Every structure is written in C-alpha cells, then in structure tokens.
Coordinates of C-alpha atoms in Angstrom, one line a residue:
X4 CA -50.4 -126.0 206.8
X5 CA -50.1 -129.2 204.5
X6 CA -52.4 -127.7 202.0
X7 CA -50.4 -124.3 202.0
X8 CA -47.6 -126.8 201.2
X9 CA -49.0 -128.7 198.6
X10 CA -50.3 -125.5 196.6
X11 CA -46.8 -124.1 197.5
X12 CA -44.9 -127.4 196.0
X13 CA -47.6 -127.7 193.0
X14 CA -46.8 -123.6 191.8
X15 CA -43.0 -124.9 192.3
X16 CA -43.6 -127.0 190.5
X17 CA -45.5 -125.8 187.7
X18 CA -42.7 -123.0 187.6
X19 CA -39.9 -125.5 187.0
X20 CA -42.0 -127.3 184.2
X21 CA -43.1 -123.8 182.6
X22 CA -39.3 -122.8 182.9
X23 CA -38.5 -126.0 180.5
X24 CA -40.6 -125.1 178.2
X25 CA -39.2 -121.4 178.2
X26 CA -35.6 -122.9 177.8
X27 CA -36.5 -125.5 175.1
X28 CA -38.9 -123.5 173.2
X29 CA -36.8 -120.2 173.9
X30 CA -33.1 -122.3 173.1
X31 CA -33.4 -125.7 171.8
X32 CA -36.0 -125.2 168.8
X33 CA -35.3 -121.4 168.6
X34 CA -33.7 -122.6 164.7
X35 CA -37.2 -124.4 163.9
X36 CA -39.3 -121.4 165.2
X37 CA -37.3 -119.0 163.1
X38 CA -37.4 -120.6 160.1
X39 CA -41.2 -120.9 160.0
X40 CA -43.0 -118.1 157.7
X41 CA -45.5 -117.9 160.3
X42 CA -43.7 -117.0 163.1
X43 CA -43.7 -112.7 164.1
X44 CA -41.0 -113.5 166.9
X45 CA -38.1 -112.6 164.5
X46 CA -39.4 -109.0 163.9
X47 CA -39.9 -108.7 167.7
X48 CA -36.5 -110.0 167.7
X49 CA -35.2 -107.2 165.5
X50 CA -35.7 -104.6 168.3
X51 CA -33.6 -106.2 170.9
X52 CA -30.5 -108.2 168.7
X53 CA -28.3 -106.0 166.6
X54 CA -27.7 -108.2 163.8
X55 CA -24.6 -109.4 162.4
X56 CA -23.0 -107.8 159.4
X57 CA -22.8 -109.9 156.5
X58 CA -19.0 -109.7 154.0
X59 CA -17.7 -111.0 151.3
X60 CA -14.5 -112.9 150.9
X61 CA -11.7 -110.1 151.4
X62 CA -13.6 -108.7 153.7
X63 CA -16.1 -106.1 152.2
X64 CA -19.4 -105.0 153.6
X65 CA -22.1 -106.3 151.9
X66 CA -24.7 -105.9 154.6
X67 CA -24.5 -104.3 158.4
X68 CA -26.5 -102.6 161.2
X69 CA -26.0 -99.1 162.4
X70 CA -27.0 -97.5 165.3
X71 CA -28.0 -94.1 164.9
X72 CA -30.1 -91.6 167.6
X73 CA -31.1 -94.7 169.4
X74 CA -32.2 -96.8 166.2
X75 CA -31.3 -99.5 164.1
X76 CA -30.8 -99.3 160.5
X77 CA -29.6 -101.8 157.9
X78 CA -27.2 -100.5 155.5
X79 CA -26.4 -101.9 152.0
X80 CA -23.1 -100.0 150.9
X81 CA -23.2 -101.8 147.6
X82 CA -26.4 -100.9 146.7
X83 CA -28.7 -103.0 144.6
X84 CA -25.0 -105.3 143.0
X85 CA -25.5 -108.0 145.7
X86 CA -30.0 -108.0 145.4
X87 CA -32.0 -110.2 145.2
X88 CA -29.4 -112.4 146.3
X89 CA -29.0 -111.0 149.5
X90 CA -32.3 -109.9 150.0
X91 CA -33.4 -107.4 152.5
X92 CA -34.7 -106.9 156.8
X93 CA -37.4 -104.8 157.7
X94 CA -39.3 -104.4 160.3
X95 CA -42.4 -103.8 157.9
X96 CA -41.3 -106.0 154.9
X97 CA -39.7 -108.9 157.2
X98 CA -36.8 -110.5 155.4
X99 CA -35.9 -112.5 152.1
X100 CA -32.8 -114.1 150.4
X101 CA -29.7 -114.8 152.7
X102 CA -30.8 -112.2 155.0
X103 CA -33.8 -114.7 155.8
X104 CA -32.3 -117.6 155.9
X105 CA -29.1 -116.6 157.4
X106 CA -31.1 -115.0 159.9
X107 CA -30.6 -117.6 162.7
X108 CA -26.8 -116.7 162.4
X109 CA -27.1 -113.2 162.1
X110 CA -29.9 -113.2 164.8
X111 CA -27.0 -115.1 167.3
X112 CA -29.7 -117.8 167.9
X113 CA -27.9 -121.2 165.9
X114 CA -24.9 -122.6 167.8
X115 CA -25.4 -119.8 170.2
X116 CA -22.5 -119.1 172.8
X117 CA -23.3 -119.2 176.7
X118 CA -23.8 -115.2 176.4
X119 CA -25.8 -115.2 173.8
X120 CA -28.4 -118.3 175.1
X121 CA -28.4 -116.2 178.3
X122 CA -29.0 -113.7 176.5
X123 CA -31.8 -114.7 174.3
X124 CA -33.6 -116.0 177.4
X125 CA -34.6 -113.7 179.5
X126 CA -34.9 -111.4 176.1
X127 CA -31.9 -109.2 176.6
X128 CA -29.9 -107.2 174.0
X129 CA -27.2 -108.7 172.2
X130 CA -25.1 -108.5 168.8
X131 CA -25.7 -111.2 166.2
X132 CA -22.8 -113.4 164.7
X133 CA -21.5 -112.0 161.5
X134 CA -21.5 -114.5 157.9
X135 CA -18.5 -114.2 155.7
X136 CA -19.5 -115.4 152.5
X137 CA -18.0 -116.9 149.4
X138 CA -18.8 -114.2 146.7
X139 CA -16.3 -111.3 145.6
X140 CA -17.1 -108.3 145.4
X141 CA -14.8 -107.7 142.3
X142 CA -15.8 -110.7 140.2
X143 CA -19.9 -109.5 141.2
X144 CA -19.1 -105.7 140.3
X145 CA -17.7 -106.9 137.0
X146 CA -20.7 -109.0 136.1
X147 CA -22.9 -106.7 137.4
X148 CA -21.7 -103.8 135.7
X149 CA -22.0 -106.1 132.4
X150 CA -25.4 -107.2 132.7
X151 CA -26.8 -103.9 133.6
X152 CA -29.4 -102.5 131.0
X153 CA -30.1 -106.5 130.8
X154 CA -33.0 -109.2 132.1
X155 CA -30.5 -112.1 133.0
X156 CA -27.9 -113.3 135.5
X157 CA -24.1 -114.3 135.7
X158 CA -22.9 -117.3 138.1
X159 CA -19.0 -118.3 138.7
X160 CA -17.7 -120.5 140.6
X161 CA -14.8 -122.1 141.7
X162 CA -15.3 -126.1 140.4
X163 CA -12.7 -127.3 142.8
X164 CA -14.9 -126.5 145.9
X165 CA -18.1 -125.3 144.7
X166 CA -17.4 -121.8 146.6
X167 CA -20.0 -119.2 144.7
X168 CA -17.7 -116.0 143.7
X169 CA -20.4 -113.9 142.1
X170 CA -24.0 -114.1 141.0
X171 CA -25.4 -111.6 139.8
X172 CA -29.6 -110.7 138.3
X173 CA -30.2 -108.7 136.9
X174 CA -32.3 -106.0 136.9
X175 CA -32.6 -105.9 140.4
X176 CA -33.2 -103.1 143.1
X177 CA -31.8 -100.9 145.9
X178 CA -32.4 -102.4 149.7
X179 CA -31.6 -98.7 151.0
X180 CA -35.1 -97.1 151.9
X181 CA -36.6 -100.4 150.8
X182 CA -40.0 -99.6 152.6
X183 CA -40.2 -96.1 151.1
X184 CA -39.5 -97.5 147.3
X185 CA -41.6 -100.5 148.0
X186 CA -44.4 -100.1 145.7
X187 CA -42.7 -99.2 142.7
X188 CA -40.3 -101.5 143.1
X189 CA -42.8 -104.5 143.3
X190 CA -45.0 -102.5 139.9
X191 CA -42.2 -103.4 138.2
X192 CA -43.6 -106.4 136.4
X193 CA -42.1 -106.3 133.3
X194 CA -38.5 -106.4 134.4
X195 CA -39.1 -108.7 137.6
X196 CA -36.5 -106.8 140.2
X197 CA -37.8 -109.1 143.1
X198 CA -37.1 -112.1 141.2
X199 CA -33.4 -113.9 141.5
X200 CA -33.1 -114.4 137.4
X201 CA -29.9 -117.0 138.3
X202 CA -32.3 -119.2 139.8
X203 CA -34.8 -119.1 137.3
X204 CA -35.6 -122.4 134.8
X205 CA -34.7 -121.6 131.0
X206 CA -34.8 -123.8 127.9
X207 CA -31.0 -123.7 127.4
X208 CA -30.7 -124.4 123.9
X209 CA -27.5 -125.7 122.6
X210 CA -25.6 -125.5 125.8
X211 CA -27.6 -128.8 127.1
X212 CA -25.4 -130.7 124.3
X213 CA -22.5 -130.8 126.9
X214 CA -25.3 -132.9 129.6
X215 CA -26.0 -134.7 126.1
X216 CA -22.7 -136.0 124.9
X217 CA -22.8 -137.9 128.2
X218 CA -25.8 -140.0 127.0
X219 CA -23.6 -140.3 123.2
X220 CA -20.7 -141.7 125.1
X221 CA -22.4 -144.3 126.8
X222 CA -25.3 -145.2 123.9
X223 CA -21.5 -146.6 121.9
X224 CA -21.6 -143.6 119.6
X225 CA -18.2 -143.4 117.8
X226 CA -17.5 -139.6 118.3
X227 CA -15.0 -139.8 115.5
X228 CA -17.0 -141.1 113.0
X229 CA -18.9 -138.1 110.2
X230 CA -21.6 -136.7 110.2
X231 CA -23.5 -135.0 106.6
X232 CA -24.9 -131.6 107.9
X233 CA -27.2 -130.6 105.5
X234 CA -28.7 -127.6 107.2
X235 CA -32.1 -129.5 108.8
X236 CA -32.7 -133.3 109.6
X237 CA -35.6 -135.2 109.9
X238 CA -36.4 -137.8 112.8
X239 CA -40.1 -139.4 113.0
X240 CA -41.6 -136.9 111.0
X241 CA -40.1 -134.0 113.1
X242 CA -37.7 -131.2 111.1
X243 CA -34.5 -130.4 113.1
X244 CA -33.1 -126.9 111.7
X245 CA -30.1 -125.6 112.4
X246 CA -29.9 -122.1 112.7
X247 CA -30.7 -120.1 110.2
X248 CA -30.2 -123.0 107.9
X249 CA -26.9 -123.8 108.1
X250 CA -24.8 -126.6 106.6
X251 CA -22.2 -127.4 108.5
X252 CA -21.1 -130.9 106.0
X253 CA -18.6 -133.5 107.1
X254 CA -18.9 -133.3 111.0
X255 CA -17.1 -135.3 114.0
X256 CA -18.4 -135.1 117.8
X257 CA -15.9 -132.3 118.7
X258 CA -16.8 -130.1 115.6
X259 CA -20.8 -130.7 115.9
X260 CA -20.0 -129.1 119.2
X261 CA -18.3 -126.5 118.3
X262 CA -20.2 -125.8 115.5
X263 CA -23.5 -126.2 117.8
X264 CA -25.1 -128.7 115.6
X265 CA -28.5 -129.7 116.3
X266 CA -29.0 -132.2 114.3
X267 CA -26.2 -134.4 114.7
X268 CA -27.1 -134.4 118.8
X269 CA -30.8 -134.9 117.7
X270 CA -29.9 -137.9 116.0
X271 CA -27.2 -139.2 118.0
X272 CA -29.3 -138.6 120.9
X273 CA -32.0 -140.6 119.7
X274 CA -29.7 -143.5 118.5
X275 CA -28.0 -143.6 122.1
X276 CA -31.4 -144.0 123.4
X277 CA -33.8 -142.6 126.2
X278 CA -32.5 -144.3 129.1
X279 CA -28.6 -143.3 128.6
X280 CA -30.1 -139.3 127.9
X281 CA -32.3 -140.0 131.1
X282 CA -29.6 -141.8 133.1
X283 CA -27.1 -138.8 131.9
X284 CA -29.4 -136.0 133.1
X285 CA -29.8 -137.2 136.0
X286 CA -26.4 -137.5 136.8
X287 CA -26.3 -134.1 136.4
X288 CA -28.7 -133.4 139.0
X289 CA -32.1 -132.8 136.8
X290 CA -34.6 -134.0 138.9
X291 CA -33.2 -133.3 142.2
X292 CA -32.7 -131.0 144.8
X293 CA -29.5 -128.6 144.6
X294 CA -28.1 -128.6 148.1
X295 CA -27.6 -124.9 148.6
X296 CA -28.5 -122.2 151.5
X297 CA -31.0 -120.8 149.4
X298 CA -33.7 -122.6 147.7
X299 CA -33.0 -123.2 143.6
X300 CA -36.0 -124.8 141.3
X301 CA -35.6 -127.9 140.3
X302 CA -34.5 -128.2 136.7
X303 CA -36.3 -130.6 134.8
X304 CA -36.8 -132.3 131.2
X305 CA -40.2 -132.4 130.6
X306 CA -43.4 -130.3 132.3
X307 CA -43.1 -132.9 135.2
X308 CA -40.3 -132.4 138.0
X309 CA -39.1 -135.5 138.2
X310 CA -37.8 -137.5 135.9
X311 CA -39.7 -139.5 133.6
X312 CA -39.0 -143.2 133.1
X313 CA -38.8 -142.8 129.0
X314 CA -39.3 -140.1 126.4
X315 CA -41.1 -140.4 123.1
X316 CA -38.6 -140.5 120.0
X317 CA -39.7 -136.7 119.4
X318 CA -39.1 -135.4 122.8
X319 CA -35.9 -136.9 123.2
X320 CA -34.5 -135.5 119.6
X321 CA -35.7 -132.4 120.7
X322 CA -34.5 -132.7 124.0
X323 CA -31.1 -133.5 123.4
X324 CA -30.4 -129.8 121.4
X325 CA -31.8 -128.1 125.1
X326 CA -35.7 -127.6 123.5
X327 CA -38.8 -129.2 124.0
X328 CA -39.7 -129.4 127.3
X329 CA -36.4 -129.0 128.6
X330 CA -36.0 -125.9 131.7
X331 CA -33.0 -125.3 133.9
X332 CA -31.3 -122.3 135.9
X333 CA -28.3 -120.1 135.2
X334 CA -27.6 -121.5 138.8
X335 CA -27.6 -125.3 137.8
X336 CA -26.2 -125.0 134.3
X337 CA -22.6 -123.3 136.3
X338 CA -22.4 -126.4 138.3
X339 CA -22.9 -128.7 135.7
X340 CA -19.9 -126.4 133.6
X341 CA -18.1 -126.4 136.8
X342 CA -18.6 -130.4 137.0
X343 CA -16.9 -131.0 133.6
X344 CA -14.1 -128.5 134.6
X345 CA -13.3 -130.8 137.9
X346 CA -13.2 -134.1 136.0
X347 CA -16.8 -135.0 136.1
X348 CA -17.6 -134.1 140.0
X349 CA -19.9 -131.7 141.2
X350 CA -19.3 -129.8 144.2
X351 CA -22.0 -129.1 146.4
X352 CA -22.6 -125.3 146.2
X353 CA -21.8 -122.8 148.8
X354 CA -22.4 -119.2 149.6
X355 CA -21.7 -118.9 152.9
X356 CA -17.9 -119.5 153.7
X357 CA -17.4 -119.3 157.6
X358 CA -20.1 -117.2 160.7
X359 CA -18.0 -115.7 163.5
X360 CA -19.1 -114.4 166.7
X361 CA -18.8 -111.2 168.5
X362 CA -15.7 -112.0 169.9
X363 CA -14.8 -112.7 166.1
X364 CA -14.4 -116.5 166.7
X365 CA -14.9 -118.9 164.1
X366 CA -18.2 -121.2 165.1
X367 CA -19.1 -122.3 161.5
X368 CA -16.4 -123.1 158.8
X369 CA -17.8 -124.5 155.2
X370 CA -15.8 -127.5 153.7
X371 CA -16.1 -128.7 150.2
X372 CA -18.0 -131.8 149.9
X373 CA -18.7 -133.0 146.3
X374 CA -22.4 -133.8 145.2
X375 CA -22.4 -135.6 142.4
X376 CA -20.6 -137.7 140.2
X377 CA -21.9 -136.8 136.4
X378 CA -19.1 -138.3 134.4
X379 CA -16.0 -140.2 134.2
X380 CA -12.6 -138.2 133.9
X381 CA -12.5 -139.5 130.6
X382 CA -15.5 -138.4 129.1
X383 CA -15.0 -134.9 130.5
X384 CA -11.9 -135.0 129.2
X385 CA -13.4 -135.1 125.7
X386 CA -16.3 -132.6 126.4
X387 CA -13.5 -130.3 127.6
X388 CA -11.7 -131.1 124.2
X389 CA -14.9 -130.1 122.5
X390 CA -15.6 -126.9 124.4
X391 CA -11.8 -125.9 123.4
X392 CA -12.4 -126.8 120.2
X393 CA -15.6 -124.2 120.4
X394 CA -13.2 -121.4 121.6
X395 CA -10.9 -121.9 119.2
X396 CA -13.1 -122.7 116.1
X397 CA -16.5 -122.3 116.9
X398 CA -19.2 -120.3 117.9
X399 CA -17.6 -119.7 121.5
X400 CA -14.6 -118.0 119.9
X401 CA -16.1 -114.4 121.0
X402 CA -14.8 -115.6 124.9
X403 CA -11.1 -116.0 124.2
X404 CA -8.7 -115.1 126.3
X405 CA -5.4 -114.4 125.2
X406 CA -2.7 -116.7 127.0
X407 CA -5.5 -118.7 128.5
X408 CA -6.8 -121.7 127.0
X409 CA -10.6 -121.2 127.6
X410 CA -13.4 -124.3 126.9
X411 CA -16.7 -123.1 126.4
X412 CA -20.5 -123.6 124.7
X413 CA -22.8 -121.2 123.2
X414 CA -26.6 -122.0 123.4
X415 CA -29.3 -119.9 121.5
X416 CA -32.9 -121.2 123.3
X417 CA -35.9 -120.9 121.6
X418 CA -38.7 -119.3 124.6
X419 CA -41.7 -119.9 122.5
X420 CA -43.3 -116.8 120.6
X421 CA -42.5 -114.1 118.1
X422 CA -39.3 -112.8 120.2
X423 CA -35.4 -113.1 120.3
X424 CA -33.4 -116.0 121.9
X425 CA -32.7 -116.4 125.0
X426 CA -28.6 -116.0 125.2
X427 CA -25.8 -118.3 127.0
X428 CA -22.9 -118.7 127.5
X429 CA -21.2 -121.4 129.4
X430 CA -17.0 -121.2 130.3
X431 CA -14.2 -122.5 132.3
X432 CA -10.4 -121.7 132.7
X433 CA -7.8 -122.6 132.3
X434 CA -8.8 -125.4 130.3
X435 CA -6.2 -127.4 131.5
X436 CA -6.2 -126.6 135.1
X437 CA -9.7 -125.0 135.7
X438 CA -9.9 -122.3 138.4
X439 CA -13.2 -121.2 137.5
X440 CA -16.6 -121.7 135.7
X441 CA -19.1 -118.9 134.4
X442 CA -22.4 -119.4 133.4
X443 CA -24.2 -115.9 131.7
X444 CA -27.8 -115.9 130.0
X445 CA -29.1 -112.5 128.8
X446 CA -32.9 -113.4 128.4
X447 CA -33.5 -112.3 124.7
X448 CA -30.4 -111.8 123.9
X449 CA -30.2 -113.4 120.7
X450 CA -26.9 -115.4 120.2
X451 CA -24.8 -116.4 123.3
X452 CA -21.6 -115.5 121.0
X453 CA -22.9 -111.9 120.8
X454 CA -24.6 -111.3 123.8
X455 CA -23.5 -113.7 126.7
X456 CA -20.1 -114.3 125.6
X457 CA -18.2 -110.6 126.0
X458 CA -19.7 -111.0 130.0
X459 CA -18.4 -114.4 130.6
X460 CA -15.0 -113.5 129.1
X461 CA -14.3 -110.6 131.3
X462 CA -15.8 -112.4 134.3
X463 CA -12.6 -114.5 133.5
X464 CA -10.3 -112.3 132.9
X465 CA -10.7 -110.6 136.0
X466 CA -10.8 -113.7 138.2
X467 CA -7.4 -115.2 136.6
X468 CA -5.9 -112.1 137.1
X469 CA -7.0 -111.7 140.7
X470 CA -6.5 -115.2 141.1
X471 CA -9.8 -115.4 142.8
X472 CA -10.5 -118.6 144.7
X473 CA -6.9 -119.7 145.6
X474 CA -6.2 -119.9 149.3

C-alpha cells in the first residue's frame, strides 16, 4: 500500500509541476513565444481565436475577421491604401506589418482578461481584442490617391503628440486573396510592393540642411552675415554645384535655405565643424533606434550605423547638403519636421492609439511621451523662419496654402547613376501653431517643388480642414 502511495503522490505531483509549466508557458510568456519567428503556435492559434478587427481613428475598418460557412476570413475593406503597413494573416503566408506585431493584442493573449486566460488554457475559442489606431483614413486616402502611379511614400503626423495620421507606400498590394495573388505580387521586383517605401533609407538631399543649421547655430556662425553664391564652391579640392549651376549672389542663412543653397551649408558646415554636425545629427536621432511598433532602419551618416566620432573635411561638406554617405527614411525625416514644428522636441511615434476588449473596454491607452530633445525653441524658431521664408520665396512655394502660413524644405537627392532625383518634400502648419507635419519623397521624381510638393500640400489642406488630430 505505501508504494501505491508514493507512485500515487509522485504522478500528483508531477501533474501539479507539469500544470505550471502549462500555465506559465501557456500565460505568463505567451507574449515572448509569439513574438518569436520560429514559433508555428500562432497559426494553430488562428483556427481557434477570432481575431480582433483593427480601425482607424473615427472608427473605420481597416482590418476584420468574418465568419462565413464555418470559416474564418480576413477582410481588408480598403484594399491595398493601408499595405504594407498593415500587413497581412494567413494561415499559409503567416503574418507581417501590424498584423504581426499587433498580433498578441488581436490574438487576446497580452494583458489578457480572466476569460480570455481561461480561455487560452485549456485551448478554447475566443475573440481577440480589437486595436484602434492613430492613422485616418481621410488624410491616408488623400496621400494615397496622390502617390499612386508612383515608387515613394507620404508620412504626417501630428508633432504635438507624435500620433501617425497617414503613411502611405507606395506601390503596394491588395491583402484580399493574398495567397492566390502571391506569386506575382512577390515577381514584382521592380516596383518592390512588399517593401514599406516610408521606412526605407534615402539620401535626402537638400532637406538634411534643416538637421544642418543646428550644427551652424552652435559652430558661432552669424546667420545674418552674406554669403557670394557663385553657382559652385570649392572646399579641399572638392566642387560643390548648385543645381544646375545656379547663382544665387548675396545670401543670408534664411535665404540659402530657401533658396536650397549647397554651398553656403557646405561651407558653413565645415567651418562649424564635425563634432557640432555630429552632435546635431544625433540629436535628431541618426544613429539610434526609433521607438515605434514596427521596426524602422536606422538612419545613418556614413556606410556605418552608428555614428562616427569625426568626418573627414570632404564628407562633412558633402554631408551637410544631405549627400555623401548620408541615408534616412520618409519615416524619420517626418519626425525630425515634426520636431522643429513642436519647438525642438520629438515625440515618440505612435500608431496604435488605444486596444479594447470584447466587452469593448479600454485595456491599453497610448500617451504622448516625447523622445528627443533636438533643438532649443530658439533655434527652431529660426529654422521655422527659414522654412517660411522657403514657402513664401523659395523653392517650397509650390506647397502654399492660401490663408495658412506653411514652413517647408525641398530636397532634390542625388541616388547615384544616370537617373532622375529622388524628390522631397518636407511641411508643417500652421507655421505658427503647427497641427501637423508631412514628409513626401517620390523616388525619381526629380525636384521636390514639382513632384513631392503638390502631395504634401493637399495632405495639408485636407488635415486643417478636417482638423485632424484635435481631441
């Protein structure tokens, strides 16, 4: 009888013990397990969880699961406007962009409520939690409907809170019948459908004079003394042209800007010095990680990642006009226009606004948390002055708005090879009281004034008149 007893007590035992392990592999690191490329459970999942719809900020689908004749389909009303940014889930395919990594949301697993851990444990059906995101769907049909016919991508946000309202890429693709359309969608190599263009590293061209006047300020350069343009400069041997050989003659800081002289940041940005360009770039977050949901490439100044302790006299000329070796996102260069345009502080991105549960309960609210500090209020009060200065007379003036005081930058970027320039365009308004800031670059688009600028200016225009963003 005692050794019935013990064998009796050890399977108890070994029961409770495997139970744990069910409950704290099952619960407790069911976040870490899903996140892992590796792991198949989250397609097994799929069968049993109906998962959450995802919306955008008024309320529109964007993403949701139907039940139809006993099976589970994911529907995409807006078709390919919200891709790659939202991605795609398939039982065959598995899942990408906020579909993936939202999924522990939308798969009820993170923060899950007594009925759902219950649930999840002993493997019974349930409904996923449903993600309300930042974006709108009128500011991202606008954009999108802009860019179409275009490689490139649109980003606004609001620079008070860092809220994402659209981002487009473009070209993208349809989710509906995904599997079906899989092949030629990914045999689409010249036009890159897969790939989420907004997060994508560019030279930027002219545009990267706004992160440069930083280093100006600081290096003691008196932004009111003139400058001779003479159409080209040299510095160490290297020719700086301005494009297509323009003279520009007796320049200050504000109209070099606006004018989008190269060589007066080339050789301002060399007489400030490496170390207040490299302290001023960093500032702006080259070099680091953006803190978003979705994962965004490092921007970066030279081939390396990270930032370098000093740049050769040549780099840095060329660096400060947004060539040499200079790469950054659509993504990054909206948050640093959306810095300026909030005094000098970066907000730490967001996409996804608040997650509610079945019951429609609020279990995850987004607040605005700033990132970084890139300037003073001072010193973007005078790149604001600049940008204005662009709109009104430069080469931003094709993004005016009338009865709105817009402050922008064109940037033309060179890509290397016998083809056109990339086009920017860089925005925020009301200049005085910004509400929100666009980033646009049509890859190949030649001039940002002529290609970037008309999309930026009715992103705008539609989000003042909406008054998108305001609570």
């Amino acid at each position: 009888m005692r050794g019935v007893r013990r064998v009796a007590l050890g399977m108890a035992f070994s029961f409770f013990i495997l139970s744990l392990g069910l409950v704290y592999w099952q619960v407790v690191q069911a976040d870490t397990l899903l996140k892992n490329n590796a792991n198949r459970r989250l397609i097994l999942m799929e069968s049993r969880v109906t998962r959450g719809g995802i919306f955008d900020r008024n309320g529109e689908i964007i993403a949701q699961t139907k039940v139809s004749k006993d099976k589970k389909v994911r529907e995409y009303p807006q078709g390919e406007m919200f891709e790659p940014l939202i991605g795609y889930s398939t039982v065959q395919l598995g899942a990408s962009g906020l579909e993936g990594n939202s999924a522990d949301w939308l798969l009820g697993i993170k923060d899950a409520t007594p009925t759902q851990a219950v649930q999840q444990l002993f493997a019974l059906p349930r409904q996923g939690d449903d993600v309300v995101l930042t974006l709108d769907s009128r500011l991202q049909s606008i954009a999108y409907n802009a860019l179409k016919g275009k490689m490139g991508a649109a980003v606004a946000i609001d620079p008070r809170t860092g809220e994402v309202l659209a981002l487009v890429s473009q070209p993208s693709f349809n989710p509906t019948n995904l599997e079906q359309d899989w092949k030629d969608i990914v045999s689409r190599t010249q036009d890159r459908p897969l790939e989420n263009h907004a997060f994508s590293l560019y030279p930027p061209g002219s545009i990267m004079k706004v992160v440069t006047s930083a280093a100006l300020f600081r290096g003691g350069i008196n932004t009111t003394d003139l400058y001779d343009s003479t159409g080209s400069a040299i510095i160490n041997g290297q020719v700086i042209n301005e494009q297509n050989g323009r003279a520009f003659g007796w320049v200050n800081y504000n109209m070099a800007l606006a004018d989008s002289c190269n060589a007066y940041f080339a050789t301002f940005g060399v007489q400030a010095g490496d170390k207040n360009f490299l302290t001023a770039v960093k500032g702006f977050g080259f070099g680091q990680k953006i803190p978003f949901e979705l994962n965004v490439p490092t921007s970066s100044i030279t081939k390396a990642e990270k930032i370098p302790e000093n740049l050769t006299t040549n780099l840095l000329a060329a660096s400060a006009f947004g060539q040499g070796e200079v790469l950054v996102s659509p993504f990054h260069m909206a948050l640093i226009t959306a810095g300026i345009a909030n005094h000098g502080v970066i907000m730490a991105p967001h996409l996804v606004e608040r997650v509610l549960d079945p019951a429609q309960t609020v279990v995850y609210e987004q607040k605005p948390q700033p990132w970084l500090t890139a300037l003073t209020k001072e010193e973007a009060d005078k790149i604001t002055s600049a940008m204005v200065t662009a709109v009104t007379d430069g080469t931003a003036a094709p993004g005016a708005l009338p009865n709105v005081q817009v402050a922008a930058k064109t940037g033309s970027a060179e890509p290397g090879g016998n083809v056109l320039t990339h086009a920017w365009y860089i925005a925020f308004a009301p200049a005085e009281a910004p509400q929100i800031a666009v980033a646009v670059l049509v890859e190949h688009g030649g001039t940002g004034g002529g290609a970037a600028a008309p999309i930026a200016r009715q992103i705008i225009q539609e989000a003042l008149s909406q008054k998108v963003g305001e609570k």
